Every structure is written in C-alpha cells, then in structure tokens.
XYZ file of C-alpha atoms in Angstrom:
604
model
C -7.998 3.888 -0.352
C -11.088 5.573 0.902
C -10.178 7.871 4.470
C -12.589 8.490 7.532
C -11.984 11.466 9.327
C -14.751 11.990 12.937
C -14.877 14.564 16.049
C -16.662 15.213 18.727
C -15.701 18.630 20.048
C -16.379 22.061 21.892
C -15.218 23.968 18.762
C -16.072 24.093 14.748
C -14.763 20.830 14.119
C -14.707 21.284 10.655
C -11.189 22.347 9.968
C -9.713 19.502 11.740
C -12.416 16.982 9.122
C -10.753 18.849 6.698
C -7.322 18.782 7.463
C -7.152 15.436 8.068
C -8.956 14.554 4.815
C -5.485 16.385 3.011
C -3.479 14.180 4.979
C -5.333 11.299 3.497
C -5.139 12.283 0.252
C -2.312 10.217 -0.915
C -4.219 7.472 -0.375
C -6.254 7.695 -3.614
C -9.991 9.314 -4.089
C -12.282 10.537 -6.618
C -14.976 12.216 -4.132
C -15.012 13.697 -0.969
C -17.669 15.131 1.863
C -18.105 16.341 5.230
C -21.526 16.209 7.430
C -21.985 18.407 10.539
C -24.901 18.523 13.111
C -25.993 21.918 13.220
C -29.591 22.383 14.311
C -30.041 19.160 12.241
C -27.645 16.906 9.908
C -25.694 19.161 7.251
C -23.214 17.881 4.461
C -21.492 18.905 1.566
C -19.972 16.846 -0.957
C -17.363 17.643 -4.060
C -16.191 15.332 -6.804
C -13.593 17.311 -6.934
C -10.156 17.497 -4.690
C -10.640 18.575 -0.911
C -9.292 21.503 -2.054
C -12.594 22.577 -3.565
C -14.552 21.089 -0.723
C -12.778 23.283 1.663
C -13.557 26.629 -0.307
C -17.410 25.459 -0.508
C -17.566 25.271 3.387
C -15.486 27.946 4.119
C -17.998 30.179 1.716
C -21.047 28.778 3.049
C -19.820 29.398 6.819
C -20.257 25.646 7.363
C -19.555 24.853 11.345
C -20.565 22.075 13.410
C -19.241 20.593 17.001
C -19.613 16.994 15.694
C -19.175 15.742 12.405
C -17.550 13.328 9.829
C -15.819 13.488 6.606
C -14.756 11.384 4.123
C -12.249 10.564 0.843
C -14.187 8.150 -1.597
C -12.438 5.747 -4.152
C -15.723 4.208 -6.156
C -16.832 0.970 -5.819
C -20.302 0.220 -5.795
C -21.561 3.632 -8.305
C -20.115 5.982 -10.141
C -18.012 8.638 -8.822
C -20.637 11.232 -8.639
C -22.255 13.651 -5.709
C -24.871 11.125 -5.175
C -22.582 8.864 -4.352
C -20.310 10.701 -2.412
C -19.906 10.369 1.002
C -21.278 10.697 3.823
C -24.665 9.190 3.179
C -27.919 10.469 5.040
C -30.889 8.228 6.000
C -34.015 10.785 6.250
C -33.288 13.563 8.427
C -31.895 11.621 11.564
C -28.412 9.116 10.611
C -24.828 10.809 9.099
C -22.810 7.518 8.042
C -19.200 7.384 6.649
C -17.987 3.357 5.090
C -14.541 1.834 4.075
C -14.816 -1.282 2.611
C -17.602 -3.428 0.923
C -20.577 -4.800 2.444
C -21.091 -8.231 0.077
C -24.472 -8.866 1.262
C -26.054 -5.132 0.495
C -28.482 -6.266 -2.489
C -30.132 -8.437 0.363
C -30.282 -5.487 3.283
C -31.080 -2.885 0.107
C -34.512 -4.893 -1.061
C -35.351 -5.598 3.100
C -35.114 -1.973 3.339
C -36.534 -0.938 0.013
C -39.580 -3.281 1.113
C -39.739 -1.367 4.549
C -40.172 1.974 2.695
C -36.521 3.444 2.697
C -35.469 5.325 -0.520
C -32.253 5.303 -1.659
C -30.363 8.120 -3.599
C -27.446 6.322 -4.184
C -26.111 3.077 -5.957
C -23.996 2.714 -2.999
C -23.802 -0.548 -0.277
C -23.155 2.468 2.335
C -26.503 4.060 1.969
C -27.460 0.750 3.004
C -25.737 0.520 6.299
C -27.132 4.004 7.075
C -30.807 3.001 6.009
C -30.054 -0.161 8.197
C -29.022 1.693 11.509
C -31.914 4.079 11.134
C -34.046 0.946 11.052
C -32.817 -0.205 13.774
C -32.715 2.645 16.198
C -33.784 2.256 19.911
C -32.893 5.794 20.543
C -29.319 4.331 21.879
C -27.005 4.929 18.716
C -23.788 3.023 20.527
C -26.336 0.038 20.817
C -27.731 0.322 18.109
C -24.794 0.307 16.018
C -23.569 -3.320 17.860
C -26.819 -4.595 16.497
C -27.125 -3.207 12.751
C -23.202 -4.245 12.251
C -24.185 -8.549 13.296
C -26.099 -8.419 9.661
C -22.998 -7.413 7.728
C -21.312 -9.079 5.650
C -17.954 -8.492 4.423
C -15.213 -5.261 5.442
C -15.747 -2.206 7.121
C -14.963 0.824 9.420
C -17.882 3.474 9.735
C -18.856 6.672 11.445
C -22.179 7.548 12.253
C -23.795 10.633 13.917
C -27.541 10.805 15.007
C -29.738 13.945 15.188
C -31.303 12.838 18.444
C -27.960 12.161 19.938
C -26.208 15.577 19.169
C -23.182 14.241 21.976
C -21.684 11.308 20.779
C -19.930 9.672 17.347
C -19.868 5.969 17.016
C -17.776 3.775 15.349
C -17.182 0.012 14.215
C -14.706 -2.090 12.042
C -13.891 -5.426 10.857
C -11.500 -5.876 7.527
C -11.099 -2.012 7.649
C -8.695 -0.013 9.914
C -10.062 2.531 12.729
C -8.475 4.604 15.051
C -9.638 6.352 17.976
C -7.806 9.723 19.046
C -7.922 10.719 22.222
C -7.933 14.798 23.215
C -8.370 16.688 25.537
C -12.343 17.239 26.067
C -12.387 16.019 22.849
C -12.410 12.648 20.920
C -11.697 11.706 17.218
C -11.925 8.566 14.675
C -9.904 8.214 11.464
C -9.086 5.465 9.159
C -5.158 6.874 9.501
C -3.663 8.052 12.448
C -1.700 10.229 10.089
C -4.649 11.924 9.488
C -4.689 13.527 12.899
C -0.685 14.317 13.177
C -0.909 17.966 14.664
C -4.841 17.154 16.593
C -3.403 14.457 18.977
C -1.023 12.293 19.194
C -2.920 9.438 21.796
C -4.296 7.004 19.265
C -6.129 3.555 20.241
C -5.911 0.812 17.237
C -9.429 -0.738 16.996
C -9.432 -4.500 16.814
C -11.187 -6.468 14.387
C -14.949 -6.367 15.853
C -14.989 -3.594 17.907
C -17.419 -0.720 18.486
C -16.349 2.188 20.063
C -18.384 5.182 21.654
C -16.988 8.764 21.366
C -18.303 11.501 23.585
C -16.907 14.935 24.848
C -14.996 13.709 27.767
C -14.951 9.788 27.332
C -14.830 7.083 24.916
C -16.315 3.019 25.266
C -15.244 0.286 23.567
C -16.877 -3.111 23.139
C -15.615 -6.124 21.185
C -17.164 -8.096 19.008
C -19.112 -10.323 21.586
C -20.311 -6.813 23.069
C -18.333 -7.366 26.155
C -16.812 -3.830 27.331
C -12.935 -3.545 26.826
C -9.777 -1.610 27.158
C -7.490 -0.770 24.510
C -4.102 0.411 24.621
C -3.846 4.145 24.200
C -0.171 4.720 22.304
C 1.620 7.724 21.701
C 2.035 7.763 18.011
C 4.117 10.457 15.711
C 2.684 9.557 12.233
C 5.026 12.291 11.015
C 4.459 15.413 8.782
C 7.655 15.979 7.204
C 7.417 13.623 4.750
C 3.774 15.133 3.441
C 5.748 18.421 2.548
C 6.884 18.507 -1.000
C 9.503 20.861 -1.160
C 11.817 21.550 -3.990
C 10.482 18.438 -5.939
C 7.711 18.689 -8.996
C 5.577 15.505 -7.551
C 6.121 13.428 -4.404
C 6.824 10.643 -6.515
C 9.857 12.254 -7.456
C 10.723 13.327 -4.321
C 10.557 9.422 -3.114
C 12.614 8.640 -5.734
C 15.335 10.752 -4.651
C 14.872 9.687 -1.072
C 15.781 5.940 -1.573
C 19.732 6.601 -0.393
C 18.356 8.290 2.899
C 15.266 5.690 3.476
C 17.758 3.230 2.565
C 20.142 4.088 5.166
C 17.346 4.358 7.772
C 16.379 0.657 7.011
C 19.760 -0.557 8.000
C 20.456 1.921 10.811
C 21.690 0.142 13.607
C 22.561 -3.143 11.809
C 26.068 -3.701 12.706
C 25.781 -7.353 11.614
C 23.464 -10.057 10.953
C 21.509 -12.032 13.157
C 17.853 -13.528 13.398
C 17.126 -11.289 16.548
C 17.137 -8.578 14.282
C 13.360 -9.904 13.292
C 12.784 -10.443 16.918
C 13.102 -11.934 20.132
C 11.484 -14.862 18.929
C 13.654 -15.541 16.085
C 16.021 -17.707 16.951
C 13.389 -20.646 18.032
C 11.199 -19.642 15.103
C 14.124 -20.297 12.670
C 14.887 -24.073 13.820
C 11.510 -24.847 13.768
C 11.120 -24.065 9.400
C 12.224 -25.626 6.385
C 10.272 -23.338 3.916
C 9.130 -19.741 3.577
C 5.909 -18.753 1.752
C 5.505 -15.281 0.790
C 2.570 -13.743 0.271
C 2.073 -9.883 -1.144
C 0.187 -7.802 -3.568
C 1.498 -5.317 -6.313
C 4.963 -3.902 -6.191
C 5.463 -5.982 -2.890
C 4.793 -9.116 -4.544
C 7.553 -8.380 -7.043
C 9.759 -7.449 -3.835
C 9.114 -11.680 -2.361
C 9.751 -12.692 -5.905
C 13.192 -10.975 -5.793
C 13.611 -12.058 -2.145
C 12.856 -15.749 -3.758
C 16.148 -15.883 -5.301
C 18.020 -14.526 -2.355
C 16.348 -17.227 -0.262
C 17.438 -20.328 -2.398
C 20.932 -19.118 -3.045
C 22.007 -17.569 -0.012
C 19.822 -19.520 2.732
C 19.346 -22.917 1.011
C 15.504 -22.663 1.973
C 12.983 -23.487 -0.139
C 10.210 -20.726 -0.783
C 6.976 -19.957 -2.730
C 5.421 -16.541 -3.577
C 1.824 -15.795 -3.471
C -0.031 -13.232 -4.454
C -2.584 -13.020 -1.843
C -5.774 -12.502 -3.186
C -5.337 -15.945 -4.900
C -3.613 -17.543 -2.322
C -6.890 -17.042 0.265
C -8.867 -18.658 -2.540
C -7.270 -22.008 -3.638
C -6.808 -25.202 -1.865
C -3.260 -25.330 -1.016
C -0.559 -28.090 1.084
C -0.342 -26.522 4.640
C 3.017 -26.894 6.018
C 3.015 -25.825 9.544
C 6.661 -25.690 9.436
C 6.885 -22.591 6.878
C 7.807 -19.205 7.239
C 4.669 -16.989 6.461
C 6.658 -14.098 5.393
C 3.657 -10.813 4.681
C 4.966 -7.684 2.657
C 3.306 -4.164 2.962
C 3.818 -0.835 2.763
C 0.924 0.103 4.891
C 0.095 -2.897 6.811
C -3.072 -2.775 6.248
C -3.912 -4.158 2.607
C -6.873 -5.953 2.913
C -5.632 -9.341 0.464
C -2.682 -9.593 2.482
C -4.407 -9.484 5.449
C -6.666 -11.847 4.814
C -3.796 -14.013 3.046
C -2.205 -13.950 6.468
C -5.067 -14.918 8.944
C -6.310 -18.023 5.861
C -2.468 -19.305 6.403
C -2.868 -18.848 10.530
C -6.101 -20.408 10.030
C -4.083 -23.257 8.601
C -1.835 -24.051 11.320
C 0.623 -21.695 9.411
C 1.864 -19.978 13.088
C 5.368 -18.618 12.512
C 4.903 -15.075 10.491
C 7.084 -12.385 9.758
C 5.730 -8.910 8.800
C 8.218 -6.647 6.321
C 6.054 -2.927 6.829
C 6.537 0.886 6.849
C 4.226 1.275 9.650
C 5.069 0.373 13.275
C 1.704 0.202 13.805
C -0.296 -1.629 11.572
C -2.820 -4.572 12.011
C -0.527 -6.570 9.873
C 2.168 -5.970 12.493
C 0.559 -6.635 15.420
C -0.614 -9.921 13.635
C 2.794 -11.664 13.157
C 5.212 -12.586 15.696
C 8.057 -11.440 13.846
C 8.828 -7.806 11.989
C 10.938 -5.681 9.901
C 10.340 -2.142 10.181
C 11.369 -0.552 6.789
C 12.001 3.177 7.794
C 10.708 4.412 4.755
C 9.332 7.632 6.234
C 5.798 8.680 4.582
C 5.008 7.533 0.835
C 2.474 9.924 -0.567
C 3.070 8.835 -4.668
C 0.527 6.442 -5.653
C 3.657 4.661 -7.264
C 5.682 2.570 -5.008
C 9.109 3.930 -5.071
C 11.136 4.313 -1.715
C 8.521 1.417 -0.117
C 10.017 -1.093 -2.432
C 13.866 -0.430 -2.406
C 13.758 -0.960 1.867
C 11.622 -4.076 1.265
C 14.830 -5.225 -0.755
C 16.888 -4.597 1.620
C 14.541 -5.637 4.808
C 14.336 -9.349 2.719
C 17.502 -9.318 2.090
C 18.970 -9.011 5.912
C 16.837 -11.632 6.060
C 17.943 -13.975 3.435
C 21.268 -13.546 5.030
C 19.939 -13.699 8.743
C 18.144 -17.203 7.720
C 21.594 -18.475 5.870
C 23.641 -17.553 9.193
C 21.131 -19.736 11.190
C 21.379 -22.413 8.495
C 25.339 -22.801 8.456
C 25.166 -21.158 5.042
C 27.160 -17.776 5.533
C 30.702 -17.940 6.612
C 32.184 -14.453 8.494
C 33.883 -13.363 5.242
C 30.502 -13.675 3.171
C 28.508 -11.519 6.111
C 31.505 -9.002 6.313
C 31.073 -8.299 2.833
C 27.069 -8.290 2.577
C 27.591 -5.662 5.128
C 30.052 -3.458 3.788
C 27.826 -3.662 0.561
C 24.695 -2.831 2.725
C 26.273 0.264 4.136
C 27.800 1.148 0.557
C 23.911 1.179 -0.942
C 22.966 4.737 0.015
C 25.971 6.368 -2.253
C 25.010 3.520 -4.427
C 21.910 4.738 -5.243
C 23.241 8.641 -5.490
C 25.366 7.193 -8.179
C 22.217 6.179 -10.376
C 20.012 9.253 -9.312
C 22.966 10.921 -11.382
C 21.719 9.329 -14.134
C 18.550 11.442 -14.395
C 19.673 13.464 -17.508
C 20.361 10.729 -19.622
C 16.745 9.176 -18.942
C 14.771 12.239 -19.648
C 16.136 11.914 -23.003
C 15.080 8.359 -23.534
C 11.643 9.545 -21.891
C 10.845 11.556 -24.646
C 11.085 8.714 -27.010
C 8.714 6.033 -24.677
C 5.903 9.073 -24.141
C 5.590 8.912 -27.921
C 4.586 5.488 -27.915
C 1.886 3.032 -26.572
C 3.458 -0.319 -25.856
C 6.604 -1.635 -24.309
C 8.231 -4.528 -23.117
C 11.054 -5.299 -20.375
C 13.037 -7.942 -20.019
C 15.432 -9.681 -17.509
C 16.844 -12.770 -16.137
C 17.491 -14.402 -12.900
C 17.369 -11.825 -9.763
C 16.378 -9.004 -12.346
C 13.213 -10.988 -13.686
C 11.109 -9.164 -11.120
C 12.607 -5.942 -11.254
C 11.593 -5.859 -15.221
C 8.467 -6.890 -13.397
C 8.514 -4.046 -11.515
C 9.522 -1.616 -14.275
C 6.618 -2.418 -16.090
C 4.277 -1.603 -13.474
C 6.153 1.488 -13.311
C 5.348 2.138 -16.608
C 1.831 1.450 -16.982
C 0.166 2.770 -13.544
C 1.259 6.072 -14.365
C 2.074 7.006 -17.736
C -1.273 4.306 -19.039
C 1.763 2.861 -21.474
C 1.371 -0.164 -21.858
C 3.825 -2.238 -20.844
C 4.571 -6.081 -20.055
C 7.738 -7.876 -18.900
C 9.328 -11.144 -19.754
C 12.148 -13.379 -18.476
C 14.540 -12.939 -21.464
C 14.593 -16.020 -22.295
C 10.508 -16.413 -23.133
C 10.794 -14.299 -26.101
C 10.865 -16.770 -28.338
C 7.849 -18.321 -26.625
C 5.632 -15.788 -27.783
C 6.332 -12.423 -26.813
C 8.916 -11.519 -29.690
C 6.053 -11.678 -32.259
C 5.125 -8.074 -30.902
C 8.431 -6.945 -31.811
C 8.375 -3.982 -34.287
C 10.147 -0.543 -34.694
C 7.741 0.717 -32.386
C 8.056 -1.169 -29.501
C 10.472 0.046 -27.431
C 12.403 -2.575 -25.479
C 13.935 -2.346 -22.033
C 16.860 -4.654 -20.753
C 17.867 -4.875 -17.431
C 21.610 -5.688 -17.994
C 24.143 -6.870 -15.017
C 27.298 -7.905 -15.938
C 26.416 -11.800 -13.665
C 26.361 -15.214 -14.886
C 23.488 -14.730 -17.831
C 24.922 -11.865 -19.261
C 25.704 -13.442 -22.398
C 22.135 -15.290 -22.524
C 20.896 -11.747 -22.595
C 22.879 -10.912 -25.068
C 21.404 -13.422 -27.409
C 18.075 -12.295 -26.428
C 18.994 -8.633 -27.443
C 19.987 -10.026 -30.913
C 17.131 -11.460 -31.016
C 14.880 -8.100 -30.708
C 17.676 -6.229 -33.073
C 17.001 -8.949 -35.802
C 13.233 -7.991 -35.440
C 13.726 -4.156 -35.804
C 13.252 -3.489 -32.340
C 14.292 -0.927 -30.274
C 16.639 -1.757 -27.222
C 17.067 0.732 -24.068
C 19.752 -1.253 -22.008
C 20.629 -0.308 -18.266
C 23.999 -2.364 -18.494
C 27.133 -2.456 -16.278
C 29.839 -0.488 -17.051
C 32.042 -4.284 -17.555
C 29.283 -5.857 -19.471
C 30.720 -4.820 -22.831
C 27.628 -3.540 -24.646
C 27.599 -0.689 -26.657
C 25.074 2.001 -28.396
C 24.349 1.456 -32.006
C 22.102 1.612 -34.355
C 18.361 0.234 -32.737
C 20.945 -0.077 -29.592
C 20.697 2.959 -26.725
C 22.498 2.298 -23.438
C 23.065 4.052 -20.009
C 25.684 2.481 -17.984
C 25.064 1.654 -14.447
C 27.933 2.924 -12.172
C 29.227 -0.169 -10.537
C 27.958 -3.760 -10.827
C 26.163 -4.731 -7.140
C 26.311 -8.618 -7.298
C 23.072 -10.094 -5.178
C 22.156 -6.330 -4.402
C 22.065 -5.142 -7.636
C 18.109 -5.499 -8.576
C 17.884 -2.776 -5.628
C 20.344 -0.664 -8.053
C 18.562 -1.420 -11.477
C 15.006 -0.826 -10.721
C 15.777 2.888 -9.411
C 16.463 3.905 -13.004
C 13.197 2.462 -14.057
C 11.617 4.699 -11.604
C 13.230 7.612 -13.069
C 12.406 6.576 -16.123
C 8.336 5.593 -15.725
C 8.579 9.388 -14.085
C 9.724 11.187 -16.920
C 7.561 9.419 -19.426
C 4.522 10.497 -17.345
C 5.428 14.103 -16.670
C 5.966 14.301 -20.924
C 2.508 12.771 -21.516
C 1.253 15.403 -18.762
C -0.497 12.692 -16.769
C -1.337 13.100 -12.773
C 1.632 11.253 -11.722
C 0.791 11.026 -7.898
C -2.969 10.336 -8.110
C -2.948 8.018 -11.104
C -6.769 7.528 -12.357
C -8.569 4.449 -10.888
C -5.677 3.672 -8.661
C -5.593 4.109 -4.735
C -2.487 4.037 -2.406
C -3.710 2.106 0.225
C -5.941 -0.499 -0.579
C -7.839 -1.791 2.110
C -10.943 -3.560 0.285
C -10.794 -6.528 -1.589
C-alpha cells in the first residue's frame, strides 16, 4: 500500500526519494510527493505516476540534503494534490503517514479549536498539525510525545525547519525500516526500496521511535527507554523489478511459477517437521488442530491447504479470514496450530489476526511468507520461506502457487509426525513435488488456446466458476482473478450449489468456467455441467486429458496435460491466471496497477 521513502545526507537526496518511490510502486498508489529542506520546507506533489513527479523536480532543479517522499493509496480524501503527501503544518513540520489514525476527528477539532487550518481531508495533516503543537524545539522528543495520543496504525517521517540535521521516525501497525550508510541514514516502509543505497537495514519494532542524523541514528521503544536493534544485511533483490521480454509483470509472474516453484522446494530431499523449524518436532505433539488465518488470494491458499490437512494429516482445521477472525468471539484452543499466510508479511489483518490468537493463549504459530524478513516472521516460532523472488503484479500469481506447495510439505510433514504417511506415500509426494516445475511448463503451453477463449469473456460482464472438493478454492481463486483486473464480474460456486441458487443466473451470456480433474467427483461435475447446458449456458472446461469430456455445441474445452492427484489445484489455477490475463489485456485495462487495489496492504 502506501510507501515512505526518508534521508538524511551530504548530497541532493532527492534522487535516492525518488528511486526508491519506483521501487515501491508495485505496491499500489494513486498520488505521490517529495518534501526537501532547502532554505525552508519545499514539496511537490503529482497525482500522477512518479514518473511525472520526477520530471517536475528534475525541471524545477529541486535539491535538498534531507527530505521525504511518499506513494499514497487514498483513504481518508480523495486522491487529489491536496491530499497528497507529504503534509506541511505552517512553515516549520514535513510529515509522511502509513496507516490510519482512528481517533483523528478528535485531534482535528482540538487542533481546529487551537487555530490550525487544515488543507486537507486527511488524518495525516493531523499528526503533522499535532507535532507542531507539540514542539519543544526537540523534534526526536517531541515526536515520543505527539505519537502517545494516537490511535490506531502508523509509520511516519517528519522533518523540522528548525532542526535542518535530523529525520525522525515512529511506527506501530505499520512497517519501518532504518538504513544505515555511510555518513548517511535512511527510513523506508520497504527495504526494497533502498536495494542499490544500502544494504544495512534495522526492522523497527512495534513502538519504536528512531532518530536519524548524519553520522548516527537513536532508537527508543515504546516506554521511551533507549535501545539497540539488530542491524542485518539484507539483499531485497532487483532482478525481479526488471520486466524484460514480458508485456506486464503479471505476466512475467505467471511464467515464473516453474522456476519460483522449484526454488520453494530447493533443498527438500524429503519430508520432515524440521523443515518448519527447529522447534517443530515438540510443537507438533503438542496440537490436535490447525487454524488458518489469511486474507485474499492467501485465504483461498489455507482453504486448499484445508483439504490437504484432513486427508493427508488426519488433523482437524479451520480457515479464517482475518479481519473477521480479530473481531468475533471465538473457542480458544491453546493446543492449535496458528498457521498465518502472506506474501509480504506484513498485511495488517493478518497481523493483527495473529497477535488476537497469541493474545489468546494461541502460542504455537507457523508463518508461510515471501519475505525472510517480515514482522509476521519474526512473530511466529515456526516458518516457510516461499522463494517466490519479487511480486510486482497487483494480482497474486507466483505468491500463491509456492503457498501451495509450502502448505502442502506441510500437510505431509504433519501426517509423517501423525503416523499417517507410510515411505511409499512420501516417496511419491516427492517425486511429484520435484515433477511440478515441468508440470507447470506443460500448462504455460497452453497460452494460445486461452487467448482465444479470452476474446470471448472480454466481451462480456459476468461469469461464474465452479469446482468441487480440492478445486473449490481454486474456482475461488479464478474468480478473483477475474474480477480484480479485468472489473468482470465474476463469482464462484462449489458445483454442487447451483441448484441452490446460483443457476438462476444462467443465460447464453454467462460464460461458465469448470475446473475439471479427472478424481473422485468427476462425474458429479458432470451432472452439474448438464445442468448449465440445459440452461443455455456457456461452459469453458479445464479438464484432464482421461476425464472423457468433449467440445460441443455450448461445450469449449482445453485439456490439462496430465492429471496431478492432491497437487493438481496448483496445476488448474495457473490456466486461470492466463486466462484473467488475457481478458484484461483485450479490455485494455492496467493489469499491474488495477484501480482501487494496492499490493501490499498494510492498513486495516
């Protein structure tokens, strides 16, 4: 979601705010601005890309030795200049904000009542407003103060006019990092967005406040007591931000899944709980459940991993999507497996999914992630790293194909422990496992045949997909595909509930996907397909090549290469992909910066 970029520096600081605002842009923005002290507080602000913000300062000569900048996805206003980041108070406080301050109509008529205008329908303005108020003429103290009287998420980065030598910064519910240079010191929401300034990055924890001058940085934590974080050397990586031969990164992710895929499982030479940790072992006797809990295209991931769960590891589980998990009273069990799914590690419902569950008695958690070092890593006290490399696409693609995998190692990791999963069984898992990459090549083939079925779908408005068992979620999935970036309209079903309701929507134009493995309910589906045909519907079947179902008329099918038993929902949602790709690229829609969406959502 929104990105930070601050520096304190000898040089124009400026390109390095703007570089590392293009680094951030995958994570979704509508605005974007950049403030400089220069004889006095400076800023420019676009609702345009960075791309237009950088030819504004670059013509206006704009240069500055401190400074912050900023990638806005609207919350609180419209996404207009006004509200555009980074917001002044007077003549005397820059301010950058992630997240939402809930109590801001309070602090806004305070301040409004103490003479402060506002230019903005923003709760940042009122943070700045607030530290302005509050100034001693120490901004790092300051800042500890002003921050007590918030309520809700945030990160900031604030400059002051008197204090021309030193950035300050504060989070709770939001990610910071500090960099650390060389006579030099930076803050960013994303260490990515620094990849080529430094590589020594400190993770913030929840609370702190950290002061950033030339030659020296102090943190304190939320008590105000001085502390020491850990300064890691991070590579964040810059190959994956590089587009190549590919039209839109989305595409590009798509056709990454075989190597990402391989990544995941590199080094797994068989199965066994210490591949989630040291811990493992111990944590595993000690459950007799698993909760999931996961937003978006992860949350269909634990739905999928549900089935693997029950049937492989005999072990009963329930999936959550967070933001209503955090809010309902629910049957602690201090004997589950909290199992959190995230691309980024940082989504802010999952987050706060996680600690509500700790907060429970709910101790033994597992992390699935892309990134080494989130929060949400550093939370649990067990992990899967998913190898994905980078995901710039709005669209979940590669992300969601290693969480598969990732939950499935573990279904079969948790069966082992369980007596479930004899050495034949885990011989062939594996051999299937290291089989997926050319698996997957196998479907990418398959690209020809679904740009001609795209042209069809970007004609219409609505769609449904359907599937049973293990595929239920992966129609879920498809769906989601569908809609985030080609706005189609699309739902999904279990097969069977289309009698229930759903088949009253049924016409000539309303295109119907099937998700069709040749397993156990393969004829069940094929009832349900009759069912559509005797409607005048229109069926697009991805079926097995065994399954025995033909084209005809209302009928049009593209046949899978090989049937995948338990792994084949990682098989039959990569068409989907391809296929929610094409549709958006013939509507001519911005297929990796989908409107209103964001990559990395870190507010509620």
């Amino acid at each position: 979601m929104c990105g930070i970029v601050g520096a304190i520096a000898t040089r124009n600081i400026v390109p390095v705010l703007i570089e590392g605002l293009r680094r951030l842009e995958y994570r979704g923005y509508d605005s974007c601005g950049v403030a400089v002290y220069d004889q006095g507080l400076k800023r420019a602000r676009s609702v345009s890309r960075v791309a237009e913000l950088d030819r504004e300062v670059t013509a206006t000569k704009f240069a500055g030795v401190i400074g912050i900048s900023h990638t806005r996805w609207a919350t609180h206003g419209a996404p207009v200049t006004a509200n555009a980041h980074p917001h002044f108070s007077g003549d005397r406080i820059a301010l950058v904000h992630n997240g939402i301050i809930e109590n801001y109509e309070e602090l806004r008529d305070e301040l409004k009542a103490r003479g402060f205008k506002f230019d903005s329908q923003t709760d940042t303005e009122v943070v700045a407003h607030l530290i302005n108020h509050e100034y001693d003429g120490d901004l790092f103290r300051t800042v500890q103060r002003a921050v007590k009287r918030l309520n809700g998420a945030y990160a900031i980065a604030v400059f002051c006019k008197d204090e021309p030598n030193r950035v300050v910064g504060a989070r709770f519910g939001s990610p910071l990092v500090v960099g650390v240079g060389k006579g030099e010191n930076f803050l960013a929401s994303d260490a990515m967005a620094l990849t080529g300034t430094t590589n020594q990055i400190i993770y913030l924890e929840e609370g702190d406040v950290v002061d950033l001058q030339l030659a020296s940085h102090k943190i304190v934590d939320q008590s105000g007591a001085p502390v020491v974080r850990e300064v890691r050397t991070v590579d964040a990586g810059t190959g994956g931000a590089e587009l190549g031969p590919y039209r839109h990164y989305m595409q590009k992710e798509i056709f990454e899944q075989p190597r990402a895929v391989a990544d995941t499982l590199e080094g797994v030479d068989r199965v066994m709980p210490e591949l989630f940790g040291a811990a493992a072992p111990k944590i595993f006797r000690e459950i007799d459940s698993a909760l999931i809990l996961a937003c978006g295209t992860s949350y269909y991931s634990g739905l999928t991993a549900k089935y693997w769960f029950e049937a492989i590891a005999k072990l009963p589980t329930q999936v959550e999507i967070a933001s209503e998990y955090r809010y309902r009273e629910s049957v602690p069990n201090p004997r589950t497996l909290v199992i959190v799914i995230s691309q980024s590690g940082e989504t802010a419902d999952t987050m706060a999914a996680l600690k509500h569950a700790q907060s429970l008695g709910m101790d033994k958690t597992l992390a699935i992630c892309n990134v080494a070092s989130s929060a949400m890593v550093r939370l649990t006290r067990l992990k899967y790293l998913t190898h994905a490399g980078p995901e710039i696409g709005v669209a979940s693609t590669k992300a969601f194909t290693t969480q598969l995998v990732a939950l499935f190692l573990l279904a079969m990791a948790l069966a082992k422990h369980r007596g479930h999963l004899n050495e034949g069984n885990e011989a062939a898992a594996m051999r299937n496992l290291r089989h997926l990459p050319k698996a997957i090549q196998s479907v990418l083939a398959l690209e020809p045949q679904i740009i001609a079925w795209a042209g069809d779908f970007a004609k219409m408005e609505n769609a449904l997909f359907l599937g049973r068992g293990h595929h239920y979620p992966i129609a879920l999935e498809g769906a989601l595909k569908l809609k985030e970036i080609s706005y189609i309209h699309a739902e999904a079903y279990p097969a069977g509930e289309l009698k229930h309701g759903p088949l009253a929507l049924v016409t000539n134009e309303m295109p119907v996907v099937t998700v069709a493995p040749n397993d156990d309910l393969i004829e069940k589906l094929k009832s349900n397909m009759q069912e559509v045909r005797a409607r005048g519907g229109q069926l697009y079947v991805f079926a097995d090549a065994d399954s025995h179902i033909s084209s005809a008329e209302g009928i049009h099918v593209i046949r899978m290469p090989e049937h995948y038993g338990a792994l084949s929902p990682i098989l039959h949602v990569v068409p989907l992909q391809l296929l929610a790709y094409h549709t958006a690229c013939a509507r001519g829609t911005d297929v990796d910066k989908p409107r209103n969406l964001a990559k990395s959502v870190t507010v509620e």
